[in-house]
Coordinates of C-alpha atoms and ligand atoms in Angstrom, one line a residue:
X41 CA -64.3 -38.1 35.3
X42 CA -64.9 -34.8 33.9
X43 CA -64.4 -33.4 37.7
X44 CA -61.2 -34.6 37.9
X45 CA -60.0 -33.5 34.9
X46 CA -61.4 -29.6 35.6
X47 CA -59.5 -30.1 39.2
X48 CA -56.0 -30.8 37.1
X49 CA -56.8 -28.3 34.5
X50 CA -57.2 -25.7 37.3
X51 CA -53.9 -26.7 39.2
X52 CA -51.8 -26.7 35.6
X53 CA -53.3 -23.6 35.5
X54 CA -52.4 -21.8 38.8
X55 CA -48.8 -23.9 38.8
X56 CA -48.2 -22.0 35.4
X57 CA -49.4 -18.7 36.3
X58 CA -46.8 -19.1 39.5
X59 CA -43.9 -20.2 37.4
X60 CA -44.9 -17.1 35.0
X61 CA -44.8 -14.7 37.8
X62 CA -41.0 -15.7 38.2
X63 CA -40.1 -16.1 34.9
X64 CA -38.1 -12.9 34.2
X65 CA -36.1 -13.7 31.5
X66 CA -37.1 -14.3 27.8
X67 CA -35.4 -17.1 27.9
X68 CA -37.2 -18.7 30.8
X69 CA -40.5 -18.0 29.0
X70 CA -39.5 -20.3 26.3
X71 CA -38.4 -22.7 28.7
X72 CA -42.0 -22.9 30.5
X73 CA -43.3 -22.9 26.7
X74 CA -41.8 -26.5 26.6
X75 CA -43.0 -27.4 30.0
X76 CA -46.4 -26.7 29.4
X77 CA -46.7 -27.2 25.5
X78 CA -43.7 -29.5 24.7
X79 CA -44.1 -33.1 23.2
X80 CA -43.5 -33.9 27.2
X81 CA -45.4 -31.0 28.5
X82 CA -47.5 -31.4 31.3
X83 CA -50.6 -30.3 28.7
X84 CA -50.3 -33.1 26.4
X85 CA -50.9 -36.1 29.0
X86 CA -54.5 -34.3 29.6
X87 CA -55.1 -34.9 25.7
X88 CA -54.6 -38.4 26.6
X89 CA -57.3 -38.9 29.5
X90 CA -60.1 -37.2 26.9
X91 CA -60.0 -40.8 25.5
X92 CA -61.1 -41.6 29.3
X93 CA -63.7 -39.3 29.2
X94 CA -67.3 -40.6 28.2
X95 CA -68.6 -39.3 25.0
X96 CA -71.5 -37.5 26.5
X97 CA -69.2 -34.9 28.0
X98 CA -66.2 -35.2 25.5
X99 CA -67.5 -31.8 23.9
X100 CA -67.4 -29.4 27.3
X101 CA -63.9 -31.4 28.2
X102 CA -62.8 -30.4 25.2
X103 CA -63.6 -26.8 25.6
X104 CA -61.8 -27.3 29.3
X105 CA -59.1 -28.1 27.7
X106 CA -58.3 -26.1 24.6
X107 CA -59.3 -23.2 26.9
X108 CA -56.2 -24.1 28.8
X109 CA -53.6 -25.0 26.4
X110 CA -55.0 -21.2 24.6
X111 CA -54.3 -19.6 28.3
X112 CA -51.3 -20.7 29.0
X113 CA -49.8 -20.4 25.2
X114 CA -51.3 -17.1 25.4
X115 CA -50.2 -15.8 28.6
X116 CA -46.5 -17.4 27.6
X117 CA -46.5 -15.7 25.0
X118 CA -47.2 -12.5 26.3
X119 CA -45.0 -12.7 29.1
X120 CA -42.3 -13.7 26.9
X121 CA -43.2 -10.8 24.4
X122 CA -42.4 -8.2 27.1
X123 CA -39.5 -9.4 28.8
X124 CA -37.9 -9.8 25.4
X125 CA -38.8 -5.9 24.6
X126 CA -37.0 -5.1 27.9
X127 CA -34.0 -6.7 26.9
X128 CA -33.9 -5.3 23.6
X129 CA -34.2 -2.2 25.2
X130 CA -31.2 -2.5 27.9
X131 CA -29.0 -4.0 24.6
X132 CA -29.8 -0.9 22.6
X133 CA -28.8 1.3 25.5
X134 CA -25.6 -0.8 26.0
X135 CA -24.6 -0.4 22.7
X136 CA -25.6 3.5 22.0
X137 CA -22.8 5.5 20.7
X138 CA -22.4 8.9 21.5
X139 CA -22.1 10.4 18.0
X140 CA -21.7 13.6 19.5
X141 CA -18.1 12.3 21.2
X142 CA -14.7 13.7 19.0
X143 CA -13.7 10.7 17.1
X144 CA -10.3 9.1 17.7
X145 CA -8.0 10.5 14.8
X146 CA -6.5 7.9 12.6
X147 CA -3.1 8.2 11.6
X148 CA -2.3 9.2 7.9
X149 CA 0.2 7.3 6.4
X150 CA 1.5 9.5 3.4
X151 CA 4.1 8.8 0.2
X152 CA 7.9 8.6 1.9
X153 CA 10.0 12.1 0.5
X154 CA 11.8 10.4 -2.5
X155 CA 8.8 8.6 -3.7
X156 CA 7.4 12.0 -3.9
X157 CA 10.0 13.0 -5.8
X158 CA 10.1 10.6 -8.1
X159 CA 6.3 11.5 -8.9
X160 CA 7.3 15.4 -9.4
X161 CA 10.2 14.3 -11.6
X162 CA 8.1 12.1 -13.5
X163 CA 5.0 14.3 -14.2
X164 CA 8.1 17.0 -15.0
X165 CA 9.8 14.3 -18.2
X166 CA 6.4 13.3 -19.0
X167 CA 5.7 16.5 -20.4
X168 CA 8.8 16.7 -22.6
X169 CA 7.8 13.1 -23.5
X170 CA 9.6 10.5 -21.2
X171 CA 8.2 7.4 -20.5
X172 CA 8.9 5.5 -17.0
X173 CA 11.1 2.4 -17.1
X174 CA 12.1 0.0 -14.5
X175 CA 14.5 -2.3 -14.3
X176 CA 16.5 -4.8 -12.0
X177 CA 18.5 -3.9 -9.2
X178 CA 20.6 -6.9 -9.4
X179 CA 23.0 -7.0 -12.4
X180 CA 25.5 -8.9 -14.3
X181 CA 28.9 -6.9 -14.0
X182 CA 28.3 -7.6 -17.9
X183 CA 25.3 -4.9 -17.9
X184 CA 26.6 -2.9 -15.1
X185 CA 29.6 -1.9 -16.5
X186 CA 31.4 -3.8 -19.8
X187 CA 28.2 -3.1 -22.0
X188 CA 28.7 1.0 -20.7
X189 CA 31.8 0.9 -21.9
X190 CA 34.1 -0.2 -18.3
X191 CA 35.9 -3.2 -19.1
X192 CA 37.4 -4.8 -16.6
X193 CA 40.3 -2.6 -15.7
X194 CA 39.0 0.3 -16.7
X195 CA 40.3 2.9 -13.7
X196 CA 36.8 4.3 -13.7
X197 CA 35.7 1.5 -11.9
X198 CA 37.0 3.2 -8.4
X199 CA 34.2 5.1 -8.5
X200 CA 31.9 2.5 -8.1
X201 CA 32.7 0.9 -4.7
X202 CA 30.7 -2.4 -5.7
X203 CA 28.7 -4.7 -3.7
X204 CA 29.5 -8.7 -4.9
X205 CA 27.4 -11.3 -4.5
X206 CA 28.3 -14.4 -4.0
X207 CA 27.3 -15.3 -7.7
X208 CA 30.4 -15.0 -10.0
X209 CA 29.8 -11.8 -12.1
X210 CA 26.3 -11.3 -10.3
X211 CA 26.5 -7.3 -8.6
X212 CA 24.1 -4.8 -7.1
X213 CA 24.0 -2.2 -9.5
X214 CA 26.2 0.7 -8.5
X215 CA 23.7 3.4 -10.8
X216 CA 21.0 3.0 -12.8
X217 CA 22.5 3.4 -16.2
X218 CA 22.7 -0.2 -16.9
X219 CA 19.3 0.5 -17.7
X220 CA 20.0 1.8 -20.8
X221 CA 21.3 -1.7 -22.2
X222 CA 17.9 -3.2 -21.2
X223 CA 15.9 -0.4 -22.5
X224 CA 18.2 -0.3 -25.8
X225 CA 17.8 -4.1 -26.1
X226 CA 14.0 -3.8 -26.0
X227 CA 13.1 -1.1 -28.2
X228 CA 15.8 -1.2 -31.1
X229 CA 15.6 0.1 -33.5
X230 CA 12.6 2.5 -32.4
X231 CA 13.3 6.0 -31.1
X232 CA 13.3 6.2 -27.1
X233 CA 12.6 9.0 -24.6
X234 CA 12.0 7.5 -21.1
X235 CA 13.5 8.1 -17.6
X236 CA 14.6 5.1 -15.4
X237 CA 14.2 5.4 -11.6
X238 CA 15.1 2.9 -9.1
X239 CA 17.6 1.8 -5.7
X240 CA 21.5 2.1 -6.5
X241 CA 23.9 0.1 -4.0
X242 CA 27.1 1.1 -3.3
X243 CA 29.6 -0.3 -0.7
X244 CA 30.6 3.4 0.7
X245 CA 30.9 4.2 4.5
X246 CA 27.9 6.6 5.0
X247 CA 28.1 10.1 5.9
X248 CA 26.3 13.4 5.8
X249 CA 26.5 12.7 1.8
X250 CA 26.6 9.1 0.8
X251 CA 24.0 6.2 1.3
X252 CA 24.9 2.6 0.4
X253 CA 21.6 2.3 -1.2
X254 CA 20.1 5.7 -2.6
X255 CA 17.9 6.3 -5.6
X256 CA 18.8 7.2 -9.1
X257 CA 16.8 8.7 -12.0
X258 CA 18.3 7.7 -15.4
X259 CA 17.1 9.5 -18.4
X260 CA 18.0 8.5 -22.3
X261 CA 16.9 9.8 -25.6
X262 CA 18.1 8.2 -28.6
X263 CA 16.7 9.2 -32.3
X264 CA 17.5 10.7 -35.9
X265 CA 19.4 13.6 -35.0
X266 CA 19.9 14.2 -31.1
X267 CA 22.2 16.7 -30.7
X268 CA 23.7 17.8 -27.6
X269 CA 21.4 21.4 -27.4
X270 CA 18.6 18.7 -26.9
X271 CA 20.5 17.5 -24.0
X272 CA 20.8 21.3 -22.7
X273 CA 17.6 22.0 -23.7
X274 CA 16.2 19.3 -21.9
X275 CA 17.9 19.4 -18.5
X276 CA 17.5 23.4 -18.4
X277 CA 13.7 22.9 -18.7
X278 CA 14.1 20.0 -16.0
X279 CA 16.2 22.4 -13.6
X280 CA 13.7 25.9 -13.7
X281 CA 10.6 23.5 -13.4
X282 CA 12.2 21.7 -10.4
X283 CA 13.7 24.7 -8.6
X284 CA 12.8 27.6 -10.7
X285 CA 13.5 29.9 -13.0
X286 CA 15.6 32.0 -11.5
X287 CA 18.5 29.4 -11.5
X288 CA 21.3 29.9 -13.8
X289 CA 22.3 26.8 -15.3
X290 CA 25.8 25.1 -15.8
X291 CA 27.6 22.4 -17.9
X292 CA 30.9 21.8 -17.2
X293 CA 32.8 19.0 -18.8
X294 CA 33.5 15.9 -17.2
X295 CA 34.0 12.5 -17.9
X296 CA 32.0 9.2 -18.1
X297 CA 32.5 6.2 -19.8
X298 CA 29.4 5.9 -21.5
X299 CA 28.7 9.2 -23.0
X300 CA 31.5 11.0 -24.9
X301 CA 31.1 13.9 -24.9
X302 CA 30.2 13.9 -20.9
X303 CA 29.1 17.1 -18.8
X304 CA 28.3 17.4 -15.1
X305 CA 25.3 19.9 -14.3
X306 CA 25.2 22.9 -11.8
X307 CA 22.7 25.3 -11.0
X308 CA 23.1 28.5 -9.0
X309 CA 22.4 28.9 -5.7
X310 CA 21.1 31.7 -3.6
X311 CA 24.4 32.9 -2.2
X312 CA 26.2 33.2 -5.7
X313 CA 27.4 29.6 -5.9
X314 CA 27.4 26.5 -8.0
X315 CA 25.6 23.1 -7.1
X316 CA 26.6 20.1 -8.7
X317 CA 23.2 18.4 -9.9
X318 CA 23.7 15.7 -12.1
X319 CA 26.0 13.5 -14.4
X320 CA 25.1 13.4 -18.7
X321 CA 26.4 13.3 -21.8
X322 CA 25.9 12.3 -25.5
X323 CA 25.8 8.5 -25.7
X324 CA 28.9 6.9 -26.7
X325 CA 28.7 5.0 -30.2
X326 CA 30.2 1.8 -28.3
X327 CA 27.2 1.6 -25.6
X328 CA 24.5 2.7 -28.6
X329 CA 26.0 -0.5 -30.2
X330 CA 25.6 -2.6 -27.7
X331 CA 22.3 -1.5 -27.4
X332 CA 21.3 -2.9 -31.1
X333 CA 21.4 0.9 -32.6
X334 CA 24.1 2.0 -35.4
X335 CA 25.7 5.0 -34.9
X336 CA 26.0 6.3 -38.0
X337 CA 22.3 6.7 -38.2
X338 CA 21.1 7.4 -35.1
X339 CA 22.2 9.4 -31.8
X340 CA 21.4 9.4 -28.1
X341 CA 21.7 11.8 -24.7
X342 CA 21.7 10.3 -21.1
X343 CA 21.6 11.8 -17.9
X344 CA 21.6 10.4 -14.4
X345 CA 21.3 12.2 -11.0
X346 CA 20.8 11.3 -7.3
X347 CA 16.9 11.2 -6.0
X348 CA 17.8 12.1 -2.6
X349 CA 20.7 14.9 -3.9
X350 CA 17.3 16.4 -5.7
X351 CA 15.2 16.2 -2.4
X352 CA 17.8 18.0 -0.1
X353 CA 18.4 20.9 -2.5
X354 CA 14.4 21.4 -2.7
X355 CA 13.2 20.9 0.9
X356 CA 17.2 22.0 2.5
X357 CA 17.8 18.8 4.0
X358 CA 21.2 18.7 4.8
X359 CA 21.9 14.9 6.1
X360 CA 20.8 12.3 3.5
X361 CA 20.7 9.8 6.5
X362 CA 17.6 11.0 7.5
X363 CA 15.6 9.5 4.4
X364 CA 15.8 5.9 5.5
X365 CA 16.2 6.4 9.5
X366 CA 12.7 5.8 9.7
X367 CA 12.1 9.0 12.4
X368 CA 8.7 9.9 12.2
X369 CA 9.6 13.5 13.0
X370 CA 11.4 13.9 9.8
X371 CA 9.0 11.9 7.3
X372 CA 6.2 13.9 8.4
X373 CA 6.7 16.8 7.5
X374 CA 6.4 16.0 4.2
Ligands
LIG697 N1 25.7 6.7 -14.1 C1 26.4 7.9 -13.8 C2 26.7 7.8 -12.3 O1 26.1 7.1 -11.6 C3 25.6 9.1 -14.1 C4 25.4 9.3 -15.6 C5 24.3 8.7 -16.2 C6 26.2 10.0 -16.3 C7 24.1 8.9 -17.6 C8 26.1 10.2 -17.7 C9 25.0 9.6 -18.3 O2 27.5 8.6 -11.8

């Protein structure tokens, strides 16, 4: 008995070292691994015929045995060991990367010209003490114009080429000052000093000059005893920080609705002349009213000027089309 089972342990023996010898994959180590020492290996059925095997020579069939199954798990194992090295090896060479290369650049994306802006603007009212206020874009002709003092045939209106919707009394505001109401509404009867930026629509045919939608940057001060050399006081500190102190500064009278008394602002350029800025004023009792503010007690500047009219006269742009054509030549260079 025992002679038969040393002849089949030597032939499991030889077939495995022969399948090992062409097992060159990891993969197929683990697959002679279940041949040999799977629940259906071609080991276990030996454990089997040990029953077979008279007791007198159980012990040195035994050793047979285990000295097989401890070969060929060994050897497996082995085999498998290395080949699995090697392929680590290969992968890690695969996937090496040449630190040395130049890396591909990544492109910068960067703050578009008139949010920039806005930001120097800001930082330049925050010091004199503005706050930043948003509001909506889409008004009522209410807030748009009646509360600033433009009822409904009030000529002024031609200057504001509106944009309807198709929601009776519902409008894209033509400037930012409607603002004001908002900000007036929320904060009576405390003292205010904040600046309100955001998009202005106007149904214009565009040129070199005009957008349909553009920024503004409203600004409104309303206390005990605003007086219109604040005003001046404020939008000269505004115009040297902005374009320096060499400019010579202008206020000419004008007219707007909502302030009374009203003054555009120019400042001097290099060739000797003027350039219209922006629009201000003191605010007019009516809108400081409507508002929630009396005033008898209380008084109040505004001011409102282009974002993108700023922008031009500090980098000399001279086509306001090119903020929102979306050429990458121009928005870079900022
Ligand atoms: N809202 C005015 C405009 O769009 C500008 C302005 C604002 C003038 C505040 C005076 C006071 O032209």
């Amino acid at each position: 008995m025992i002679d038969v089972l040393k002849q089949e342990i030597d032939q499991i023996r030889e077939a495995a070292q022969a399948d090992l010898s062409q097992a060159d994959t990891s993969d197929a180590c683990e697959e002679l691994r279940i041949k040999y020492l799977g629940r259906n290996g071609l080991v276990t059925p030996l454990m089997q015929k040990m029953k077979e095997v008279p007791n007198e020579q159980k012990a040195e069939a035994g050793k047979l045995l285990n000295g097989l199954k401890q070969f060929v798990e060994s050897e497996i194992e082995q085999a498998g060991e290395k080949l699995k090295r090697g392929e680590q090896d290969v992968r890690l060479k695969q996937e090496a990367v040449d630190v040395t290369l130049p890396g591909r650049p990544v492109p910068l994306g960067r703050l578009h010209p008139i949010t920039q802006t806005l930001l120097e603007l800001y930082d330049i009212f925050a010091e004199m003490g503005f706050q930043v206020y948003q509001t909506r874009e889409v008004e009522t002709d209410e807030m748009n114009f009646q509360m600033l003092n433009l009822p409904e045939d009030h000529p002024a209106r031609d200057m504001h080429d509106t944009f309807y919707t198709k929601d009776k009394g519902v409008v894209l505001r033509t400037h930012t000052s409607p603002g004001q109401i908002h900000l007036m509404k929320e904060r009576c009867p405390d003292p205010i000093r904040a600046v309100l930026p955001g998009k202005c629509y106007r149904f214009e045919q565009t040129d070199a000059s005009h957008e349909w939608m553009f920024y503004q940057l409203e600004g409104i001060a309303i206390g005990d005893n605003i007086t219109l050399a604040d005003l001046k006081g404020t939008l000269n500190a505004f115009i040297h920080r902005t374009f320096g102190k060499e400019r010579k500064v202008q206020f000419r009278c004008s007219y707007f609705p909502f302030t009374e008394p009203s003054m555009e602002v120019a400042m001097s350029d290099k060739d000797g002349g003027w350039l219209e800025i922006l629009g201000s004023g003191m605010m007019h009792p009516i809108v400081l009213r409507n508002g929630g503010y009396d005033p008898e007690k209380v008084s109040g500047f505004a001011f409102g000027m282009g974002v993108e009219r700023i922008a031009m006269l500090k980098y000399g742009i001279d086509d306001i089309r090119q903020f929102y054509s979306n050429d990458l030549r121009f928005l870079s260079q900022f």
